[in-house]
Tab-separated table of C-alpha atoms in Angstrom:
chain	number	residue	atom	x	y	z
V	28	UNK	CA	10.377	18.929	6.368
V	29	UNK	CA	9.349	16.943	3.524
V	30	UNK	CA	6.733	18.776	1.157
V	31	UNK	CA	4.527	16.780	-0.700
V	32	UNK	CA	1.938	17.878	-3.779
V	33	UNK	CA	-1.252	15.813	-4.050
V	34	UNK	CA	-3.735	17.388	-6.894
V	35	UNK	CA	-6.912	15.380	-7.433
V	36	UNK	CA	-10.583	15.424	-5.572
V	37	UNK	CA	-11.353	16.417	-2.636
V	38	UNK	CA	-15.267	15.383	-1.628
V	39	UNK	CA	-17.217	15.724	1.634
V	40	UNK	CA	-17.759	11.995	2.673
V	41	UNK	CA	-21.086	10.843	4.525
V	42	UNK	CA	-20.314	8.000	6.140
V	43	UNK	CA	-23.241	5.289	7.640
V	44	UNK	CA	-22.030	2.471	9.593
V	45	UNK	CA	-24.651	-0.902	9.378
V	46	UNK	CA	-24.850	-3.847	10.642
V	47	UNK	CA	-25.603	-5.576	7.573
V	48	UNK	CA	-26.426	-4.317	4.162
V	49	UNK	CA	-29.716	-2.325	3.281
V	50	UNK	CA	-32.209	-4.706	1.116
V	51	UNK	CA	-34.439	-3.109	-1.379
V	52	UNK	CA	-36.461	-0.142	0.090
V	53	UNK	CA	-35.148	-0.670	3.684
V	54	UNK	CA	-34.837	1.714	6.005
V	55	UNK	CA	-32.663	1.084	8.925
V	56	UNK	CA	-30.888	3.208	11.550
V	57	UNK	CA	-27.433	3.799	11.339
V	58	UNK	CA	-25.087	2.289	13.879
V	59	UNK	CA	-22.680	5.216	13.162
V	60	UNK	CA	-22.297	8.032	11.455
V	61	UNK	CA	-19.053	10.034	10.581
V	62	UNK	CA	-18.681	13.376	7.824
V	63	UNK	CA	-15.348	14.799	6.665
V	64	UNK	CA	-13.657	15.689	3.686
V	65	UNK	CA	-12.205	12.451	1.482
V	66	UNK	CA	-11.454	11.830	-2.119
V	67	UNK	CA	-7.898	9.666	-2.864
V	68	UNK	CA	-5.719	12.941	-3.187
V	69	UNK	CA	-7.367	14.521	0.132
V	70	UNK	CA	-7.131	11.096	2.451
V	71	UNK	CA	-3.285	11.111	0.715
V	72	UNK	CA	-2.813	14.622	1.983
V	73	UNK	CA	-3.707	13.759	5.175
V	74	UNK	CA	-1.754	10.705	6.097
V	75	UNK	CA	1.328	12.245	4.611
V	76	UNK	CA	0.915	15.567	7.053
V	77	UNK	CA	0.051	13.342	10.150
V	78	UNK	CA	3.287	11.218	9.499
V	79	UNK	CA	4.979	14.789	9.692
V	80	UNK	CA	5.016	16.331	6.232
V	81	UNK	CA	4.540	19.443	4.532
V	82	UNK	CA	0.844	18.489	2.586
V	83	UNK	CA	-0.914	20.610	-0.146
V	84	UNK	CA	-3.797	19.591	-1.511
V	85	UNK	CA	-4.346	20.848	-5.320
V	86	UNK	CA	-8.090	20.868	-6.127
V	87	UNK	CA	-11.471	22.677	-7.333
V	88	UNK	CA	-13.684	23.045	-4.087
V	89	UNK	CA	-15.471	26.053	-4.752
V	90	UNK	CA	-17.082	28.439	-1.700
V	91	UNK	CA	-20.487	26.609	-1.265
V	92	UNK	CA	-20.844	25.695	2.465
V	93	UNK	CA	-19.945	21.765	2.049
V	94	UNK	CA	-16.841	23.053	0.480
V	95	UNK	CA	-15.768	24.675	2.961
V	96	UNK	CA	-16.353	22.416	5.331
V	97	UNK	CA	-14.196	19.882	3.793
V	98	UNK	CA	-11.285	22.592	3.225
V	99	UNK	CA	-11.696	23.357	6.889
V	100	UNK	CA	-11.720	19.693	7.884
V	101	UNK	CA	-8.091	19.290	5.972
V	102	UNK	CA	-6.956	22.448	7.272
V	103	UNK	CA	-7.554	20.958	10.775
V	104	UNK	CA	-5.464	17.678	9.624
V	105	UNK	CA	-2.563	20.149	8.765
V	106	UNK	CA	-3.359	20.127	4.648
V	107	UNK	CA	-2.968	23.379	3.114
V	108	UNK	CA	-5.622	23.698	0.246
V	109	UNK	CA	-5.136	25.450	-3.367
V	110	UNK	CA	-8.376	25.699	-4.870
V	111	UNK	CA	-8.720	25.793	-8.670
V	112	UNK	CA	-12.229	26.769	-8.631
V	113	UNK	CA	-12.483	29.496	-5.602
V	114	UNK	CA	-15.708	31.224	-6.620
V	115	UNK	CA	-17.728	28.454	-7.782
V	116	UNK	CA	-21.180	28.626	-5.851
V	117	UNK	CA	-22.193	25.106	-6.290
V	118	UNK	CA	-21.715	22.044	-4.101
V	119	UNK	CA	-18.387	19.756	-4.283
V	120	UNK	CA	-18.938	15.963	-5.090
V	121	UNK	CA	-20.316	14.183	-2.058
V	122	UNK	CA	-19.719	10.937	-1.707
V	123	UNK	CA	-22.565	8.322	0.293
V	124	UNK	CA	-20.395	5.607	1.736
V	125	UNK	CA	-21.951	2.453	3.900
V	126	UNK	CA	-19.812	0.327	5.856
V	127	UNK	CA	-21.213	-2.967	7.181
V	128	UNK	CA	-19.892	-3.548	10.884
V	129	UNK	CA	-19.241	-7.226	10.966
V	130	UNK	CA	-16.890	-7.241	8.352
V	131	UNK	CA	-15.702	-3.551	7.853
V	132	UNK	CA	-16.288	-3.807	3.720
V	133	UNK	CA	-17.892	-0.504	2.467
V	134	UNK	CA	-20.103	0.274	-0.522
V	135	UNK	CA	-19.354	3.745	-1.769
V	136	UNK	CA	-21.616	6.277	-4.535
V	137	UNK	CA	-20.182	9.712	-5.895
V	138	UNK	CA	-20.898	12.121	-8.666
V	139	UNK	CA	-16.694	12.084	-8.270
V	140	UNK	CA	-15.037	15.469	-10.466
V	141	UNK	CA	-16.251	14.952	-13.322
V	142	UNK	CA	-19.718	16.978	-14.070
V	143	UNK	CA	-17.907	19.712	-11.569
V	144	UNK	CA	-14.429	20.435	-13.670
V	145	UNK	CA	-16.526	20.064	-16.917
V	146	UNK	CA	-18.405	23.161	-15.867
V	147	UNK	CA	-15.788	25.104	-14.089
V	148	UNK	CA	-12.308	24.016	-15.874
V	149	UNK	CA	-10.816	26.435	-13.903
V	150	UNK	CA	-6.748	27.126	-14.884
V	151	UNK	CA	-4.112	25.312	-12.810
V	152	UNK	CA	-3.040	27.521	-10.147
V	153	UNK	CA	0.972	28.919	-10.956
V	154	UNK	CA	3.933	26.897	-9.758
V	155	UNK	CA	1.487	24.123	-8.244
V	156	UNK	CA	4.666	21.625	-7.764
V	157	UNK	CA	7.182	24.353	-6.470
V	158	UNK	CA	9.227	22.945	-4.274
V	159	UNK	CA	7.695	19.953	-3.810
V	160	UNK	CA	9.682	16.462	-3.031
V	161	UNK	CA	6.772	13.992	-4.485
V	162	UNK	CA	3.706	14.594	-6.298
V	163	UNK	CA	1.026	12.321	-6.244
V	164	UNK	CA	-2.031	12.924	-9.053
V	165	UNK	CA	-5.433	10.546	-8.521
V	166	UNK	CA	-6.648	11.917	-11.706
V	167	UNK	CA	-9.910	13.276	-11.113
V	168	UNK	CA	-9.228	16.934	-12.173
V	169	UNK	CA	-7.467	16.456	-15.701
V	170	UNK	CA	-5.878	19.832	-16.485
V	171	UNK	CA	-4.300	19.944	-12.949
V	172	UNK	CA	-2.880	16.322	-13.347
V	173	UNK	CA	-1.488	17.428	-16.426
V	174	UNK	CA	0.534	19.801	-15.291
V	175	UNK	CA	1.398	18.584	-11.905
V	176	UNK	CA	3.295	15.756	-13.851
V	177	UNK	CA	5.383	18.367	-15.317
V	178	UNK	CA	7.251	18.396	-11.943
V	179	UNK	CA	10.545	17.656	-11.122
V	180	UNK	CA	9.616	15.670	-8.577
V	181	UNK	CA	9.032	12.617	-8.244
V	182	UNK	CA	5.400	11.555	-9.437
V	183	UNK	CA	3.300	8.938	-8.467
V	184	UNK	CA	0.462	8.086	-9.844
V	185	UNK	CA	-3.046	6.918	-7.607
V	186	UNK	CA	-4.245	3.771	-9.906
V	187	UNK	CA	-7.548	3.354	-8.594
V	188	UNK	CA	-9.048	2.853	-11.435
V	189	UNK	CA	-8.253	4.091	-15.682
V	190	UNK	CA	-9.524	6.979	-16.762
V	191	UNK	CA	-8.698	8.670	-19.929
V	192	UNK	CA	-6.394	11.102	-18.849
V	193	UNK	CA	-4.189	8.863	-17.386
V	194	UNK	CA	-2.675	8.047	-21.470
V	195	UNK	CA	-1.307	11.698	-21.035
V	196	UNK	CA	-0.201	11.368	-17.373
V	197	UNK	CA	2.000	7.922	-17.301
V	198	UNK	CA	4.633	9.096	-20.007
V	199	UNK	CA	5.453	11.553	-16.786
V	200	UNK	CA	4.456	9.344	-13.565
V	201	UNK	CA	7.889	7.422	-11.885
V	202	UNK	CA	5.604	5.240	-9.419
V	203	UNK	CA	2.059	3.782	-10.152
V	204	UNK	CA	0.600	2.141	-7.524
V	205	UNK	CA	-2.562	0.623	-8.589
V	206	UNK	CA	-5.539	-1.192	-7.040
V	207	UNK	CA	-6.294	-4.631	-8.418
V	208	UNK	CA	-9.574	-3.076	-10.020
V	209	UNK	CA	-6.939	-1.564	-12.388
V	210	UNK	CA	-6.701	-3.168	-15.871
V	211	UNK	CA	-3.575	-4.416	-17.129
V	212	UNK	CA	-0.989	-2.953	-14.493
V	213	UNK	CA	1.316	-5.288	-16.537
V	214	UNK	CA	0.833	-3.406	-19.532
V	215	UNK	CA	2.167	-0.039	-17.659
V	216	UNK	CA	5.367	1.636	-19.195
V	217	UNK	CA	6.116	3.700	-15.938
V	218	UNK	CA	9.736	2.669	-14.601
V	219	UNK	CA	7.924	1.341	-10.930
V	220	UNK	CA	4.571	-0.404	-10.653
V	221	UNK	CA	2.857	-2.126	-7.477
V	222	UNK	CA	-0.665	-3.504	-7.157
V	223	UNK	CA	-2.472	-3.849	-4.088
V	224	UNK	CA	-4.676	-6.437	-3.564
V	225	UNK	CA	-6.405	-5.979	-0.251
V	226	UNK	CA	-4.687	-8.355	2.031
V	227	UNK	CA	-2.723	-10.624	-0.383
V	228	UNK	CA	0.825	-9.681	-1.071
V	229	UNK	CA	1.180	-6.393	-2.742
V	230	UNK	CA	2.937	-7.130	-6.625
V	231	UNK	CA	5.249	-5.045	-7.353
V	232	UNK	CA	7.962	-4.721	-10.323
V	233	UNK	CA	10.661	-2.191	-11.539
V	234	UNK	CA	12.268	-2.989	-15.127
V	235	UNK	CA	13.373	-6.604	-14.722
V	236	UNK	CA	13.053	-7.046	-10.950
V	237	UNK	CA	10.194	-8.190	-9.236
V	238	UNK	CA	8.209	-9.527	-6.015
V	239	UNK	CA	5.832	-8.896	-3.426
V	240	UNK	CA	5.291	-7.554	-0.019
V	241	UNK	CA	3.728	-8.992	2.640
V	242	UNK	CA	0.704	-7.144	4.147
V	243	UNK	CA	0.279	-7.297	7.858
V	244	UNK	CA	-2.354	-9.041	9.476
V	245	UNK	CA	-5.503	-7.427	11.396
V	246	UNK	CA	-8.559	-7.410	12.382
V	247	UNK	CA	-10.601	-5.626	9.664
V	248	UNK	CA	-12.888	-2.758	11.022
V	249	UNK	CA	-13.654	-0.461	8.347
V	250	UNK	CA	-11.457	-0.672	4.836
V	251	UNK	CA	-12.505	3.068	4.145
V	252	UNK	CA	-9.549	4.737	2.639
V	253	UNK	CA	-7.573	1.543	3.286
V	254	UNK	CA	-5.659	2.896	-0.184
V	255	UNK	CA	-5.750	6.684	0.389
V	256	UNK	CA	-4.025	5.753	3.414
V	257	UNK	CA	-1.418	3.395	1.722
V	258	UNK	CA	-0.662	5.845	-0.763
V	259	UNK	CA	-0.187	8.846	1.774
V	260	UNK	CA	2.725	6.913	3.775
V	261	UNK	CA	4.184	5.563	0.358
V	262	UNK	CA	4.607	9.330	-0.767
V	263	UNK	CA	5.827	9.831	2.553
V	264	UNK	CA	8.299	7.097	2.779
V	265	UNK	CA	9.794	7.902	-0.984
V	266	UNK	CA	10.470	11.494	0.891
V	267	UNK	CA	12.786	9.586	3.254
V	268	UNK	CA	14.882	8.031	1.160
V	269	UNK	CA	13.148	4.712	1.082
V	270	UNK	CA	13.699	2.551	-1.809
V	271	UNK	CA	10.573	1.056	-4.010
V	272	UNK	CA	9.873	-2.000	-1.927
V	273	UNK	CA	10.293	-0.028	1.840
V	274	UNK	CA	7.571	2.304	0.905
V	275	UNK	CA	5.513	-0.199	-0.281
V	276	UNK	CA	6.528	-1.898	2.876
V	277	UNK	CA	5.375	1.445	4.902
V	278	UNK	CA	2.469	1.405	2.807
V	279	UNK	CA	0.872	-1.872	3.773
V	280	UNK	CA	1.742	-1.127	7.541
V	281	UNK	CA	-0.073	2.577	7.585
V	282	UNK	CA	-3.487	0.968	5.199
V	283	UNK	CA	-3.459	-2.076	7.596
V	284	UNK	CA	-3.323	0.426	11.161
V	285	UNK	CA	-6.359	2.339	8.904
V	286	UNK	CA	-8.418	-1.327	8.152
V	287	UNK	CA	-8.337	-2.131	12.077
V	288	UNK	CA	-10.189	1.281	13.771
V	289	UNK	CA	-13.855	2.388	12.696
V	290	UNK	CA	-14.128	5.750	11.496
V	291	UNK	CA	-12.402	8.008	8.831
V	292	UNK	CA	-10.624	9.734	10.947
V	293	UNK	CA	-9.746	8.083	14.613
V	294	UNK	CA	-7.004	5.675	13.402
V	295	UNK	CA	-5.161	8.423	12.410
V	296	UNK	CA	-3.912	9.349	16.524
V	297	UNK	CA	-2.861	5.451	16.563
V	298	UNK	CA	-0.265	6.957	13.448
């Protein structure tokens, strides 16, 4: 079974599903509403188990009460969880997400890791990467990023969006797959880079060679961890022996099944 490493955030997602967006002091009822855990690194975690792998999840959730719901709701979607932070009393990042039900766009708010690890840099758990057959960091949680990378793994690298640690991170990453929010993916010295940009043709180059990769076409639902999702099978695919482009390939199929069924979690038994 392949085992795959994914060290980043893990929130508890509270997710409202509208029919249109909220104007200034609105209040509407929701057409939906969904909670689990999220973050990139957890949604990874999760994709990569339910396409059959070995998943751990490397993070600081504490043992407040929304923490443990979220470690119990990836325990229940077959991610083991190594918490940095085990005794922290406070509450993990929670993230306030609206999706609007006509076109399945979603507006997202979070606190994210930062305030949390600056108050609790807990030490890197011991032999995080043991044994592992990819890594994939997101970046939120610096000092476990840093030393996941030190794997001999494979490591790829969640581009969402730049944040400062990632200049000690990319010397180590093999694979960045960024999001088009990312600036200057050209600029990247990593050996394999892709951007996704929603449903154009993913970019993608390696040294000298490049091109692009169709995305399939659906009906959008709810784009939700649309790139959590892509990045789970992608990790999943490299396990395989897929080259570059067929897990990018994998990639777009798995994010486009997760754009065309509402709800965090229900597209996943259409995997």
């Amino acid at each position: 079974m392949s085992r795959g490493v994914f060290v980043g955030i893990a929130t508890v997602d509270v997710v409202h599903r509208l029919e249109r967006p909220l104007r200034p002091n609105e209040k509407v009822t929701a057409l939906r509403q969904d909670i689990s855990a999220g973050g990139p690194a957890a949604n990874a975690a999760v994709v990569f188990a339910r396409l059959g792998g070995d998943a751990t999840l490397v993070t600081a959730l504490g043992r407040h009460p929304l923490a443990r719901f979220a470690a119990e709701d990836l325990a229940r979607h077959g991610v083991t969880v190594r918490d940095a932070a085990p005794d922290v009393v406070e509450p993990p990042a929670v993230s306030v997400i609206q999706v609007i039900d006509e076109t399945g766009d979603r507006q997202v708010s979070s606190v994210n890791a930062g305030a949390f690890w600056a108050r609790y840099p807990a030490q890197p758990p011991g032999g995080i990467t043991d044994g592992a057959d990819v890594v994939l960091v997101d970046g939120h949680h610096p000092d476990l990023a840093r030393a996941a990378v030190r794997a001999e793994a494979p490591v790829v690298l969640d581009g969402g969006s730049w944040k400062p640690v990632l200049s000690d991170l990319l010397p180590s990453v093999d694979y960045a797959v960024c999001s088009s929010a990312f600036p200057e993916p050209e600029s990247l010295e990593v050996p394999r880079v892709a951007v996704t940009r929603g449903p154009d043709p993913i970019r993608w180059w390696a040294g000298p060679e490049r091109g692009e990769v169709q995305v399939p076409s659906v009906v959008v639902r709810d784009t939700l961890g649309a790139g959590d999702a892509f990045h789970g099978a992608f990790a999943y695919a490299l396990t395989t022996g897929a080259s570059f482009v067929e897990a990018l390939t994998t990639g777009a199929r798995v994010a486009a099944l997760r754009c065309s069924v509402v709800g965090p979690r229900a597209w996943l038994e259409q995997l």
